PDB file of C-alpha atoms and ligand atoms in Angstrom:
ATOM      1  CA  MET A 770     -32.748 -22.809  17.624  1.00 92.00           C
ATOM      2  CA  ARG A 771     -31.314 -25.726  15.647  1.00 96.00           C
ATOM      3  CA  HIS A 772     -29.241 -24.856  12.605  1.00 97.00           C
ATOM      4  CA  VAL A 773     -27.533 -27.493  10.427  1.00 97.00           C
ATOM      5  CA  ILE A 774     -24.258 -25.955   9.347  1.00 98.00           C
ATOM      6  CA  SER A 775     -21.566 -28.636   9.337  1.00 97.00           C
ATOM      7  CA  SER A 776     -21.117 -32.364   9.852  1.00 96.00           C
ATOM      8  CA  GLN A 777     -19.321 -31.734  13.141  1.00 92.00           C
ATOM      9  CA  ASP A 778     -22.709 -30.604  14.539  1.00 90.00           C
ATOM     10  CA  PHE A 779     -23.801 -34.269  14.694  1.00 96.00           C
ATOM     11  CA  ASP A 780     -22.742 -36.828  17.263  1.00 96.00           C
ATOM     12  CA  VAL A 781     -23.261 -40.555  16.812  1.00 97.00           C
ATOM     13  CA  ASN A 782     -26.393 -40.602  18.972  1.00 97.00           C
ATOM     14  CA  LEU A 783     -28.027 -37.903  16.928  1.00 97.00           C
ATOM     15  CA  ILE A 784     -26.925 -39.509  13.653  1.00 98.00           C
ATOM     16  CA  GLU A 785     -28.482 -42.835  14.669  1.00 98.00           C
ATOM     17  CA  THR A 786     -31.692 -41.106  15.796  1.00 97.00           C
ATOM     18  CA  LEU A 787     -31.950 -39.267  12.474  1.00 98.00           C
ATOM     19  CA  LEU A 788     -31.174 -42.357  10.389  1.00 98.00           C
ATOM     20  CA  ASP A 789     -33.747 -44.437  12.296  1.00 97.00           C
ATOM     21  CA  LYS A 790     -36.326 -41.718  11.778  1.00 96.00           C
ATOM     22  CA  ALA A 791     -35.412 -41.586   8.081  1.00 97.00           C
ATOM     23  CA  ASP A 792     -36.005 -45.354   7.907  1.00 95.00           C
ATOM     24  CA  THR A 793     -39.587 -44.795   9.064  1.00 93.00           C
ATOM     25  CA  PHE A 794     -40.104 -41.996   6.564  1.00 94.00           C
ATOM     26  CA  GLU A 795     -38.488 -44.020   3.777  1.00 92.00           C
ATOM     27  CA  SER A 796     -40.902 -46.918   3.987  1.00 85.00           C
ATOM     28  CA  SER A 797     -43.822 -44.494   3.814  1.00 82.00           C
ATOM     29  CA  ASN A 798     -42.268 -42.387   1.088  1.00 81.00           C
ATOM     30  CA  SER A 799     -41.878 -45.286  -1.293  1.00 80.00           C
ATOM     31  CA  ASN A 800     -45.390 -46.588  -0.568  1.00 81.00           C
ATOM     32  CA  PRO A 801     -48.211 -44.096  -1.275  1.00 79.00           C
ATOM     33  CA  LYS A 802     -50.640 -46.075   0.911  1.00 80.00           C
ATOM     34  CA  LYS A 803     -48.454 -45.509   3.964  1.00 76.00           C
ATOM     35  CA  ARG A 804     -48.034 -41.766   3.523  1.00 75.00           C
ATOM     36  CA  ASN A 805     -51.018 -40.755   5.663  1.00 70.00           C
ATOM     37  CA  GLY A 806     -50.106 -39.107   8.898  1.00 78.00           C
ATOM     38  CA  PHE A 807     -46.922 -37.285   8.066  1.00 90.00           C
ATOM     39  CA  ARG A 808     -48.733 -34.586   6.124  1.00 88.00           C
ATOM     40  CA  ASN A 809     -50.344 -33.400   9.323  1.00 90.00           C
ATOM     41  CA  LEU A 810     -47.036 -32.987  11.113  1.00 91.00           C
ATOM     42  CA  TYR A 811     -46.105 -29.501   9.923  1.00 95.00           C
ATOM     43  CA  SER A 812     -49.085 -28.417   7.870  1.00 94.00           C
ATOM     44  CA  ASP A 813     -48.688 -24.768   8.910  1.00 93.00           C
ATOM     45  CA  GLY A 814     -44.995 -24.745   8.060  1.00 97.00           C
ATOM     46  CA  ILE A 815     -43.109 -23.017   5.274  1.00 98.00           C
ATOM     47  CA  LEU A 816     -39.701 -24.075   3.963  1.00 98.00           C
ATOM     48  CA  LEU A 817     -37.714 -21.548   1.934  1.00 98.00           C
ATOM     49  CA  ASN A 818     -35.112 -22.863  -0.506  1.00 97.00           C
ATOM     50  CA  ILE A 819     -32.604 -20.086  -1.245  1.00 97.00           C
ATOM     51  CA  PHE A 820     -30.094 -21.341  -3.813  1.00 96.00           C
ATOM     52  CA  TYR A 821     -27.283 -19.192  -5.202  1.00 95.00           C
ATOM     53  CA  GLN A 822     -25.702 -22.165  -7.004  1.00 94.00           C
ATOM     54  CA  PRO A 823     -27.170 -24.766  -9.356  1.00 91.00           C
ATOM     55  CA  SER A 824     -28.894 -27.774  -7.822  1.00 93.00           C
ATOM     56  CA  THR A 825     -31.378 -30.427  -8.786  1.00 93.00           C
ATOM     57  CA  ARG A 826     -31.306 -33.042  -6.052  1.00 96.00           C
ATOM     58  CA  THR A 827     -30.689 -30.973  -2.957  1.00 97.00           C
ATOM     59  CA  ARG A 828     -33.290 -28.338  -3.732  1.00 97.00           C
ATOM     60  CA  LEU A 829     -35.988 -30.688  -4.973  1.00 97.00           C
ATOM     61  CA  SER A 830     -35.475 -33.366  -2.349  1.00 98.00           C
ATOM     62  CA  PHE A 831     -35.799 -30.688   0.346  1.00 98.00           C
ATOM     63  CA  ALA A 832     -38.959 -29.510  -1.395  1.00 98.00           C
ATOM     64  CA  PHE A 833     -40.336 -33.065  -1.577  1.00 96.00           C
ATOM     65  CA  ALA A 834     -39.367 -33.724   2.036  1.00 97.00           C
ATOM     66  CA  ALA A 835     -41.128 -30.558   3.203  1.00 97.00           C
ATOM     67  CA  MET A 836     -44.249 -31.300   1.141  1.00 96.00           C
ATOM     68  CA  ARG A 837     -44.418 -34.866   2.468  1.00 94.00           C
ATOM     69  CA  LEU A 838     -44.468 -33.296   5.950  1.00 95.00           C
ATOM     70  CA  GLY A 839     -47.351 -31.082   4.873  1.00 95.00           C
ATOM     71  CA  MET A 840     -45.326 -27.877   4.523  1.00 97.00           C
ATOM     72  CA  ASP A 841     -45.505 -25.254   1.816  1.00 98.00           C
ATOM     73  CA  VAL A 842     -42.340 -24.551  -0.137  1.00 98.00           C
ATOM     74  CA  ASP A 843     -41.096 -21.413  -1.799  1.00 97.00           C
ATOM     75  CA  GLY A 844     -37.769 -19.827  -2.606  1.00 94.00           C
ATOM     76  CA  THR A 845     -35.460 -18.969  -5.434  1.00 90.00           C
ATOM     77  CA  GLU A 846     -33.403 -21.418  -7.416  1.00 87.00           C
ATOM     78  CA  ASN A 847     -31.249 -18.798  -9.036  1.00 83.00           C
ATOM     79  CA  ALA A 848     -30.665 -16.263  -6.284  1.00 84.00           C
ATOM     80  CA  ASN A 849     -27.379 -15.170  -7.833  1.00 82.00           C
ATOM     81  CA  GLU A 850     -29.289 -13.899 -10.896  1.00 79.00           C
ATOM     82  CA  PHE A 851     -32.837 -13.262  -9.762  1.00 75.00           C
ATOM     83  CA  SER A 852     -32.608 -11.985  -6.221  1.00 80.00           C
ATOM     84  CA  SER A 853     -31.604  -8.589  -4.884  1.00 81.00           C
ATOM     85  CA  ALA A 854     -28.034  -9.932  -4.684  1.00 80.00           C
ATOM     86  CA  VAL A 855     -27.792  -8.636  -8.256  1.00 79.00           C
ATOM     87  CA  LYS A 856     -28.494  -5.139  -6.946  1.00 83.00           C
ATOM     88  CA  GLY A 857     -25.754  -5.515  -4.359  1.00 85.00           C
ATOM     89  CA  GLU A 858     -27.667  -6.777  -1.332  1.00 88.00           C
ATOM     90  CA  THR A 859     -25.476  -8.721   1.094  1.00 93.00           C
ATOM     91  CA  LEU A 860     -26.345 -12.274   2.093  1.00 95.00           C
ATOM     92  CA  GLU A 861     -26.850 -11.074   5.670  1.00 96.00           C
ATOM     93  CA  ASP A 862     -29.412  -8.478   4.603  1.00 95.00           C
ATOM     94  CA  SER A 863     -31.272 -10.966   2.420  1.00 95.00           C
ATOM     95  CA  ILE A 864     -31.472 -13.510   5.255  1.00 96.00           C
ATOM     96  CA  THR A 865     -32.459 -10.842   7.801  1.00 96.00           C
ATOM     97  CA  VAL A 866     -35.324  -9.756   5.570  1.00 95.00           C
ATOM     98  CA  LEU A 867     -36.449 -13.306   4.791  1.00 96.00           C
ATOM     99  CA  SER A 868     -36.503 -14.224   8.460  1.00 94.00           C
ATOM    100  CA  GLU A 869     -38.847 -11.275   9.048  1.00 96.00           C
ATOM    101  CA  TYR A 870     -41.378 -13.196   6.917  1.00 96.00           C
ATOM    102  CA  HIS A 871     -41.143 -16.006   9.516  1.00 96.00           C
ATOM    103  CA  PRO A 872     -40.652 -19.079   7.403  1.00 98.00           C
ATOM    104  CA  ASP A 873     -40.018 -22.139   9.591  1.00 98.00           C
ATOM    105  CA  VAL A 874     -36.731 -23.080   8.002  1.00 98.00           C
ATOM    106  CA  ILE A 875     -34.378 -21.751   5.311  1.00 98.00           C
ATOM    107  CA  VAL A 876     -32.230 -24.078   3.194  1.00 98.00           C
ATOM    108  CA  LEU A 877     -29.296 -22.144   1.777  1.00 98.00           C
ATOM    109  CA  ARG A 878     -26.840 -23.022  -0.967  1.00 97.00           C
ATOM    110  CA  HIS A 879     -24.149 -20.456  -1.637  1.00 96.00           C
ATOM    111  CA  PRO A 880     -20.792 -20.357  -3.477  1.00 94.00           C
ATOM    112  CA  GLU A 881     -18.896 -18.954  -0.495  1.00 95.00           C
ATOM    113  CA  LYS A 882     -17.367 -21.222   2.148  1.00 96.00           C
ATOM    114  CA  GLY A 883     -18.802 -20.182   5.524  1.00 97.00           C
ATOM    115  CA  ALA A 884     -21.958 -18.636   4.010  1.00 97.00           C
ATOM    116  CA  ALA A 885     -24.348 -20.822   6.030  1.00 98.00           C
ATOM    117  CA  GLU A 886     -22.641 -19.851   9.269  1.00 98.00           C
ATOM    118  CA  LYS A 887     -22.818 -16.187   8.309  1.00 98.00           C
ATOM    119  CA  ALA A 888     -26.527 -16.570   7.556  1.00 98.00           C
ATOM    120  CA  ALA A 889     -27.179 -18.385  10.842  1.00 98.00           C
ATOM    121  CA  LYS A 890     -25.680 -15.464  12.782  1.00 98.00           C
ATOM    122  CA  VAL A 891     -28.358 -13.065  11.549  1.00 98.00           C
ATOM    123  CA  SER A 892     -31.289 -15.434  11.069  1.00 97.00           C
ATOM    124  CA  ASN A 893     -34.310 -15.692  13.381  1.00 95.00           C
ATOM    125  CA  VAL A 894     -35.184 -19.066  11.863  1.00 96.00           C
ATOM    126  CA  PRO A 895     -33.158 -22.274  11.479  1.00 97.00           C
ATOM    127  CA  ILE A 896     -30.681 -22.352   8.584  1.00 98.00           C
ATOM    128  CA  ILE A 897     -29.839 -25.645   6.889  1.00 98.00           C
ATOM    129  CA  ASN A 898     -26.637 -25.633   4.861  1.00 98.00           C
ATOM    130  CA  GLY A 899     -27.385 -27.034   1.403  1.00 98.00           C
ATOM    131  CA  GLY A 900     -23.731 -26.593   0.365  1.00 98.00           C
ATOM    132  CA  ASP A 901     -21.386 -23.662   1.000  1.00 97.00           C
ATOM    133  CA  GLY A 902     -18.765 -23.406  -1.736  1.00 95.00           C
ATOM    134  CA  ALA A 903     -15.913 -25.842  -1.161  1.00 93.00           C
ATOM    135  CA  GLY A 904     -16.894 -25.955   2.525  1.00 95.00           C
ATOM    136  CA  GLN A 905     -19.494 -28.528   3.526  1.00 96.00           C
ATOM    137  CA  HIS A 906     -22.653 -30.337   2.529  1.00 98.00           C
ATOM    138  CA  PRO A 907     -23.789 -31.916   5.808  1.00 98.00           C
ATOM    139  CA  THR A 908     -27.253 -33.065   4.701  1.00 98.00           C
ATOM    140  CA  GLN A 909     -25.692 -34.897   1.750  1.00 98.00           C
ATOM    141  CA  ALA A 910     -23.261 -36.592   4.157  1.00 98.00           C
ATOM    142  CA  LEU A 911     -26.138 -37.724   6.335  1.00 98.00           C
ATOM    143  CA  LEU A 912     -27.950 -39.208   3.361  1.00 98.00           C
ATOM    144  CA  ASP A 913     -24.672 -40.825   2.290  1.00 98.00           C
ATOM    145  CA  LEU A 914     -24.477 -42.526   5.696  1.00 98.00           C
ATOM    146  CA  PHE A 915     -28.092 -43.612   5.372  1.00 98.00           C
ATOM    147  CA  ALA A 916     -27.296 -45.073   1.945  1.00 98.00           C
ATOM    148  CA  ILE A 917     -24.181 -46.868   3.202  1.00 98.00           C
ATOM    149  CA  ARG A 918     -26.038 -48.305   6.205  1.00 98.00           C
ATOM    150  CA  ARG A 919     -28.848 -49.510   3.933  1.00 97.00           C
ATOM    151  CA  GLU A 920     -26.697 -50.865   1.145  1.00 98.00           C
ATOM    152  CA  VAL A 921     -23.640 -52.186   2.979  1.00 98.00           C
ATOM    153  CA  GLY A 922     -25.228 -52.885   6.347  1.00 98.00           C
ATOM    154  CA  ARG A 923     -22.960 -50.987   8.741  1.00 98.00           C
ATOM    155  CA  LEU A 924     -21.140 -47.705   9.354  1.00 98.00           C
ATOM    156  CA  ASP A 925     -18.036 -49.007  11.145  1.00 98.00           C
ATOM    157  CA  ASN A 926     -15.014 -51.073  10.090  1.00 98.00           C
ATOM    158  CA  LEU A 927     -15.440 -50.045   6.485  1.00 98.00           C
ATOM    159  CA  VAL A 928     -12.789 -49.600   3.826  1.00 98.00           C
ATOM    160  CA  VAL A 929     -13.971 -46.507   1.967  1.00 98.00           C
ATOM    161  CA  VAL A 930     -12.452 -45.188  -1.248  1.00 98.00           C
ATOM    162  CA  MET A 931     -13.126 -41.517  -1.989  1.00 98.00           C
ATOM    163  CA  GLY A 932     -12.169 -40.531  -5.488  1.00 97.00           C
ATOM    164  CA  GLY A 933     -12.306 -37.599  -7.884  1.00 96.00           C
ATOM    165  CA  ASP A 934     -12.172 -33.945  -6.925  1.00 95.00           C
ATOM    166  CA  LEU A 935     -11.368 -34.006  -3.225  1.00 96.00           C
ATOM    167  CA  ARG A 936     -10.297 -30.387  -3.117  1.00 94.00           C
ATOM    168  CA  PHE A 937     -13.414 -28.610  -4.368  1.00 93.00           C
ATOM    169  CA  GLY A 938     -15.878 -31.389  -3.579  1.00 95.00           C
ATOM    170  CA  ARG A 939     -17.721 -30.529  -0.383  1.00 96.00           C
ATOM    171  CA  THR A 940     -19.512 -33.879  -0.140  1.00 97.00           C
ATOM    172  CA  VAL A 941     -16.301 -35.821   0.509  1.00 98.00           C
ATOM    173  CA  ARG A 942     -15.304 -33.350   3.205  1.00 97.00           C
ATOM    174  CA  SER A 943     -18.601 -33.653   5.063  1.00 97.00           C
ATOM    175  CA  LEU A 944     -18.660 -37.436   4.686  1.00 98.00           C
ATOM    176  CA  SER A 945     -15.103 -37.749   6.068  1.00 98.00           C
ATOM    177  CA  TYR A 946     -16.161 -35.983   9.266  1.00 97.00           C
ATOM    178  CA  LEU A 947     -19.062 -38.378   9.760  1.00 98.00           C
ATOM    179  CA  LEU A 948     -17.131 -41.567   8.971  1.00 98.00           C
ATOM    180  CA  ALA A 949     -14.500 -40.543  11.528  1.00 98.00           C
ATOM    181  CA  LYS A 950     -17.152 -40.751  14.254  1.00 97.00           C
ATOM    182  CA  TYR A 951     -17.439 -44.536  13.802  1.00 98.00           C
ATOM    183  CA  PRO A 952     -14.690 -46.963  14.849  1.00 97.00           C
ATOM    184  CA  GLY A 953     -12.447 -48.893  12.505  1.00 98.00           C
ATOM    185  CA  ASN A 954     -13.123 -47.038   9.273  1.00 98.00           C
ATOM    186  CA  GLN A 955     -10.247 -46.654   6.799  1.00 98.00           C
ATOM    187  CA  ILE A 956     -10.349 -44.074   4.044  1.00 98.00           C
ATOM    188  CA  ARG A 957      -8.385 -44.251   0.805  1.00 98.00           C
ATOM    189  CA  PHE A 958      -8.206 -40.975  -1.112  1.00 98.00           C
ATOM    190  CA  VAL A 959      -7.637 -41.103  -4.878  1.00 97.00           C
ATOM    191  CA  SER A 960      -7.390 -37.817  -6.789  1.00 96.00           C
ATOM    192  CA  PRO A 961      -5.285 -35.837  -9.228  1.00 93.00           C
ATOM    193  CA  ALA A 962      -2.247 -34.318  -7.438  1.00 92.00           C
ATOM    194  CA  GLN A 963      -3.761 -30.811  -7.718  1.00 91.00           C
ATOM    195  CA  LEU A 964      -7.110 -31.893  -6.258  1.00 94.00           C
ATOM    196  CA  LYS A 965      -6.068 -33.680  -3.080  1.00 96.00           C
ATOM    197  CA  MET A 966      -8.006 -33.673   0.163  1.00 97.00           C
ATOM    198  CA  ASP A 967      -7.178 -30.607   2.270  1.00 97.00           C
ATOM    199  CA  ALA A 968      -4.959 -30.826   5.351  1.00 97.00           C
ATOM    200  CA  ASP A 969      -7.748 -29.831   7.755  1.00 97.00           C
ATOM    201  CA  ILE A 970      -9.684 -33.029   7.021  1.00 97.00           C
ATOM    202  CA  LYS A 971      -6.564 -35.170   7.282  1.00 98.00           C
ATOM    203  CA  GLN A 972      -5.797 -33.638  10.671  1.00 98.00           C
ATOM    204  CA  TYR A 973      -9.351 -34.300  11.802  1.00 97.00           C
ATOM    205  CA  LEU A 974      -9.086 -37.943  10.736  1.00 98.00           C
ATOM    206  CA  LYS A 975      -5.804 -38.296  12.628  1.00 97.00           C
ATOM    207  CA  ARG A 976      -7.302 -36.773  15.757  1.00 97.00           C
ATOM    208  CA  HIS A 977     -10.184 -39.241  15.552  1.00 96.00           C
ATOM    209  CA  ASN A 978      -7.938 -42.249  14.916  1.00 96.00           C
ATOM    210  CA  THR A 979      -9.384 -42.857  11.470  1.00 98.00           C
ATOM    211  CA  SER A 980      -6.650 -44.185   9.242  1.00 98.00           C
ATOM    212  CA  TYR A 981      -6.368 -42.790   5.747  1.00 98.00           C
ATOM    213  CA  SER A 982      -3.999 -43.069   2.825  1.00 98.00           C
ATOM    214  CA  GLU A 983      -3.549 -41.313  -0.495  1.00 98.00           C
ATOM    215  CA  MET A 984      -3.283 -43.706  -3.408  1.00 96.00           C
ATOM    216  CA  SER A 985      -2.739 -43.168  -7.092  1.00 92.00           C
ATOM    217  CA  SER A 986      -3.811 -46.558  -8.454  1.00 94.00           C
ATOM    218  CA  ILE A 987      -7.575 -46.996  -8.673  1.00 96.00           C
ATOM    219  CA  LYS A 988      -7.136 -50.735  -8.922  1.00 96.00           C
ATOM    220  CA  LYS A 989      -5.141 -50.907  -5.696  1.00 97.00           C
ATOM    221  CA  ALA A 990      -7.519 -48.538  -3.922  1.00 97.00           C
ATOM    222  CA  PHE A 991     -10.546 -50.673  -4.891  1.00 98.00           C
ATOM    223  CA  ASP A 992      -8.889 -53.857  -3.654  1.00 97.00           C
ATOM    224  CA  GLY A 993     -10.861 -55.051  -0.614  1.00 97.00           C
ATOM    225  CA  ALA A 994     -12.964 -51.861  -0.459  1.00 98.00           C
ATOM    226  CA  ASP A 995     -16.539 -51.962   0.875  1.00 98.00           C
ATOM    227  CA  VAL A 996     -17.584 -48.483  -0.234  1.00 98.00           C
ATOM    228  CA  ILE A 997     -16.561 -46.624  -3.380  1.00 98.00           C
ATOM    229  CA  TYR A 998     -17.570 -42.960  -3.125  1.00 98.00           C
ATOM    230  CA  TRP A 999     -16.902 -41.517  -6.548  1.00 98.00           C
ATOM    231  CA  THR A1000     -17.229 -37.829  -7.464  1.00 97.00           C
ATOM    232  CA  ARG A1001     -16.918 -35.682 -10.555  1.00 96.00           C
ATOM    233  CA  ILE A1002     -14.000 -33.392 -11.332  1.00 94.00           C
ATOM    234  CA  GLN A1003     -15.541 -29.956 -10.713  1.00 91.00           C
ATOM    235  CA  LYS A1004     -14.795 -28.251 -13.993  1.00 89.00           C
ATOM    236  CA  GLU A1005     -16.275 -24.929 -12.859  1.00 86.00           C
ATOM    237  CA  HIS A1006     -13.630 -24.545 -10.121  1.00 84.00           C
ATOM    238  CA  LEU A1007     -10.508 -25.579 -12.008  1.00 84.00           C
ATOM    239  CA  GLY A1008      -7.956 -22.918 -12.821  1.00 78.00           C
ATOM    240  CA  ASP A1009      -5.397 -23.153 -15.602  1.00 78.00           C
ATOM    241  CA  ASN A1010      -3.067 -25.410 -13.649  1.00 75.00           C
ATOM    242  CA  ILE A1011      -5.002 -28.560 -14.426  1.00 86.00           C
ATOM    243  CA  ASP A1012      -6.372 -29.979 -17.652  1.00 88.00           C
ATOM    244  CA  TYR A1013     -10.010 -31.011 -17.091  1.00 90.00           C
ATOM    245  CA  ASP A1014     -10.145 -33.585 -19.890  1.00 90.00           C
ATOM    246  CA  GLU A1015      -6.989 -35.290 -18.726  1.00 88.00           C
ATOM    247  CA  ALA A1016      -8.029 -35.304 -15.074  1.00 88.00           C
ATOM    248  CA  SER A1017     -11.560 -36.530 -15.697  1.00 89.00           C
ATOM    249  CA  LYS A1018     -10.344 -39.271 -18.051  1.00 91.00           C
ATOM    250  CA  MET A1019      -8.169 -40.698 -15.263  1.00 90.00           C
ATOM    251  CA  TYR A1020     -11.202 -41.170 -13.002  1.00 92.00           C
ATOM    252  CA  GLU A1021     -13.547 -42.840 -15.445  1.00 95.00           C
ATOM    253  CA  ILE A1022     -14.560 -46.258 -14.208  1.00 97.00           C
ATOM    254  CA  ASP A1023     -16.315 -48.895 -16.304  1.00 96.00           C
ATOM    255  CA  GLU A1024     -16.968 -52.676 -16.366  1.00 96.00           C
ATOM    256  CA  GLN A1025     -13.263 -53.347 -15.908  1.00 96.00           C
ATOM    257  CA  VAL A1026     -13.690 -52.658 -12.196  1.00 96.00           C
ATOM    258  CA  LEU A1027     -15.987 -55.685 -11.949  1.00 96.00           C
ATOM    259  CA  SER A1028     -12.937 -57.937 -12.177  1.00 95.00           C
ATOM    260  CA  TYR A1029     -11.402 -56.499  -9.034  1.00 93.00           C
ATOM    261  CA  LEU A1030     -14.278 -55.144  -6.927  1.00 97.00           C
ATOM    262  CA  LYS A1031     -15.241 -57.314  -4.009  1.00 97.00           C
ATOM    263  CA  SER A1032     -18.662 -58.880  -4.425  1.00 97.00           C
ATOM    264  CA  GLU A1033     -20.261 -56.907  -1.539  1.00 97.00           C
ATOM    265  CA  ALA A1034     -18.709 -53.572  -2.586  1.00 98.00           C
ATOM    266  CA  ARG A1035     -21.155 -50.793  -3.458  1.00 98.00           C
ATOM    267  CA  ILE A1036     -20.556 -47.676  -5.540  1.00 98.00           C
ATOM    268  CA  PHE A1037     -21.968 -44.346  -4.345  1.00 98.00           C
ATOM    269  CA  HIS A1038     -21.885 -40.907  -5.962  1.00 98.00           C
ATOM    270  CA  PRO A1039     -23.471 -37.633  -4.789  1.00 98.00           C
ATOM    271  CA  LEU A1040     -24.405 -36.971  -8.444  1.00 97.00           C
ATOM    272  CA  PRO A1041     -24.441 -35.370 -10.921  1.00 96.00           C
ATOM    273  CA  ARG A1042     -22.081 -37.716 -12.692  1.00 96.00           C
ATOM    274  CA  VAL A1043     -20.428 -36.714 -15.928  1.00 95.00           C
ATOM    275  CA  ASN A1044     -18.230 -39.465 -17.395  1.00 94.00           C
ATOM    276  CA  GLU A1045     -16.652 -40.811 -14.224  1.00 96.00           C
ATOM    277  CA  ILE A1046     -19.012 -43.788 -13.920  1.00 98.00           C
ATOM    278  CA  SER A1047     -19.890 -45.617 -17.104  1.00 98.00           C
ATOM    279  CA  PRO A1048     -23.651 -46.201 -17.523  1.00 98.00           C
ATOM    280  CA  LEU A1049     -22.669 -49.819 -18.167  1.00 97.00           C
ATOM    281  CA  LEU A1050     -22.198 -50.143 -14.401  1.00 98.00           C
ATOM    282  CA  ASP A1051     -25.747 -48.907 -13.663  1.00 98.00           C
ATOM    283  CA  SER A1052     -27.352 -52.315 -13.971  1.00 98.00           C
ATOM    284  CA  THR A1053     -24.760 -54.107 -11.832  1.00 98.00           C
ATOM    285  CA  LYS A1054     -25.362 -55.000  -8.183  1.00 98.00           C
ATOM    286  CA  HIS A1055     -22.581 -52.586  -7.232  1.00 98.00           C
ATOM    287  CA  ALA A1056     -24.436 -49.472  -8.404  1.00 98.00           C
ATOM    288  CA  ALA A1057     -26.110 -47.802  -5.414  1.00 98.00           C
ATOM    289  CA  TYR A1058     -25.997 -44.171  -6.592  1.00 98.00           C
ATOM    290  CA  PHE A1059     -29.529 -43.723  -7.878  1.00 98.00           C
ATOM    291  CA  ARG A1060     -31.108 -45.301  -4.800  1.00 98.00           C
ATOM    292  CA  GLN A1061     -28.754 -43.119  -2.747  1.00 98.00           C
ATOM    293  CA  ALA A1062     -30.208 -40.005  -4.397  1.00 98.00           C
ATOM    294  CA  GLY A1063     -33.716 -41.228  -3.573  1.00 97.00           C
ATOM    295  CA  TYR A1064     -32.809 -41.512   0.120  1.00 97.00           C
ATOM    296  CA  GLY A1065     -32.410 -37.716   0.069  1.00 98.00           C
ATOM    297  CA  VAL A1066     -36.156 -37.298   0.636  1.00 97.00           C
ATOM    298  CA  PRO A1067     -36.590 -39.391   3.822  1.00 97.00           C
ATOM    299  CA  VAL A1068     -33.280 -38.214   5.290  1.00 98.00           C
ATOM    300  CA  ARG A1069     -34.245 -34.576   4.728  1.00 98.00           C
ATOM    301  CA  MET A1070     -37.688 -35.280   6.195  1.00 97.00           C
ATOM    302  CA  ALA A1071     -35.907 -36.521   9.332  1.00 98.00           C
ATOM    303  CA  LEU A1072     -33.688 -33.444   9.391  1.00 98.00           C
ATOM    304  CA  ILE A1073     -36.541 -30.978   8.957  1.00 98.00           C
ATOM    305  CA  ASP A1074     -38.478 -32.835  11.652  1.00 97.00           C
ATOM    306  CA  TRP A1075     -35.478 -32.628  14.034  1.00 97.00           C
ATOM    307  CA  VAL A1076     -34.932 -28.928  13.342  1.00 97.00           C
ATOM    308  CA  LEU A1077     -38.609 -28.068  13.850  1.00 96.00           C
ATOM    309  CA  SER A1078     -39.608 -30.409  16.649  1.00 92.00           C
ATOM    310  CA  GLY A1079     -36.993 -29.359  19.149  1.00 78.00           C
ATOM    311  CA  ASP A1080     -36.943 -32.876  20.615  1.00 58.00           C
TER     312      ASP A1080
HETATM  313  C1  LIG B1845     -22.940 -32.093  -5.107  1.00 67.09           C
HETATM  314  C2  LIG B1845     -22.756 -30.649  -4.678  1.00 67.09           C
HETATM  315  O1  LIG B1845     -23.450 -29.750  -5.123  1.00 67.09           O
HETATM  316  O2  LIG B1845     -21.896 -30.473  -3.833  1.00 67.09           O
HETATM  317  N1  LIG B1845     -24.188 -32.379  -5.602  1.00 67.09           N
HETATM  318  C3  LIG B1845     -25.194 -32.681  -4.711  1.00 67.09           C
HETATM  319  O3  LIG B1845     -25.598 -31.870  -3.890  1.00 67.09           O
HETATM  320  N2  LIG B1845     -25.701 -33.926  -4.755  1.00 67.09           N
HETATM  321  C4  LIG B1845     -21.850 -32.627  -5.919  1.00 67.09           C
HETATM  322  C5  LIG B1845     -21.462 -31.951  -7.201  1.00 67.09           C
HETATM  323  O4  LIG B1845     -21.926 -30.886  -7.575  1.00 67.09           O
HETATM  324  O5  LIG B1845     -20.613 -32.554  -7.856  1.00 67.09           O
END
């Protein structure tokens, strides 16, 4: 059975296979006349979206992806309030029961790091991690790679700036693992001192010969960069030891960056954004974040297809 729990589950061969498959799905997804065919692929299938944390993109792009493959979709978008979790049911019991209904795949988002792995241990059907606390978000990382390959043209020898909340942000963690699988990438981390990237990721990068540095100046970090991966400060996770307004203010970027961004540089963001990217940048050639979100559908179609096809 194929679960998708963390970015380390993918090797470069599999990543390339999935991204190529997503390319095929993408051209059909954006063109209604080309959609025929994929709806027959899994027309008996059911995807369950079980979300214990808020989500717009991940949940709905999985739903769209499943429907484009002909599947039915059900689930709960507020499992923390509306499921039996409120009555004290453990995650393991909920997943055990749901797998007795024999859906074909369960997408799980949960506030606890390691929740997807826990679920996979008891599940009779494949579990896809849609974000586990400050742990990982592997399907986002795969769509980030797809977006970078599309928008910048390659996945190796890139200078990548990751900025914002690197401590609680799971997207930057999952993306770091994937970028380390390609040669010559350099990562520049920019974050408030209290929200730095954790040591485990830095050790992983070292082991995989991916050079990284921690920088405090946004201007210096952007100098010569190919990819800017900007994230929000995660207000909901901050304790008292850091002032949200002050921290988020430091990471706001606006048209000033146009004077020092390289012409080919592209800005990505997992979204939602708050104030960290000015809407004035949206109409510039550098803004790739909305197209990036759109790539969530074809990339998740490729993932569902891989999980279900077994080949
Ligand atoms: C992210 C998440 O939930 O980790 N959103 C997403 O899935 N695109 C990022 C965030 O919440 O800031």
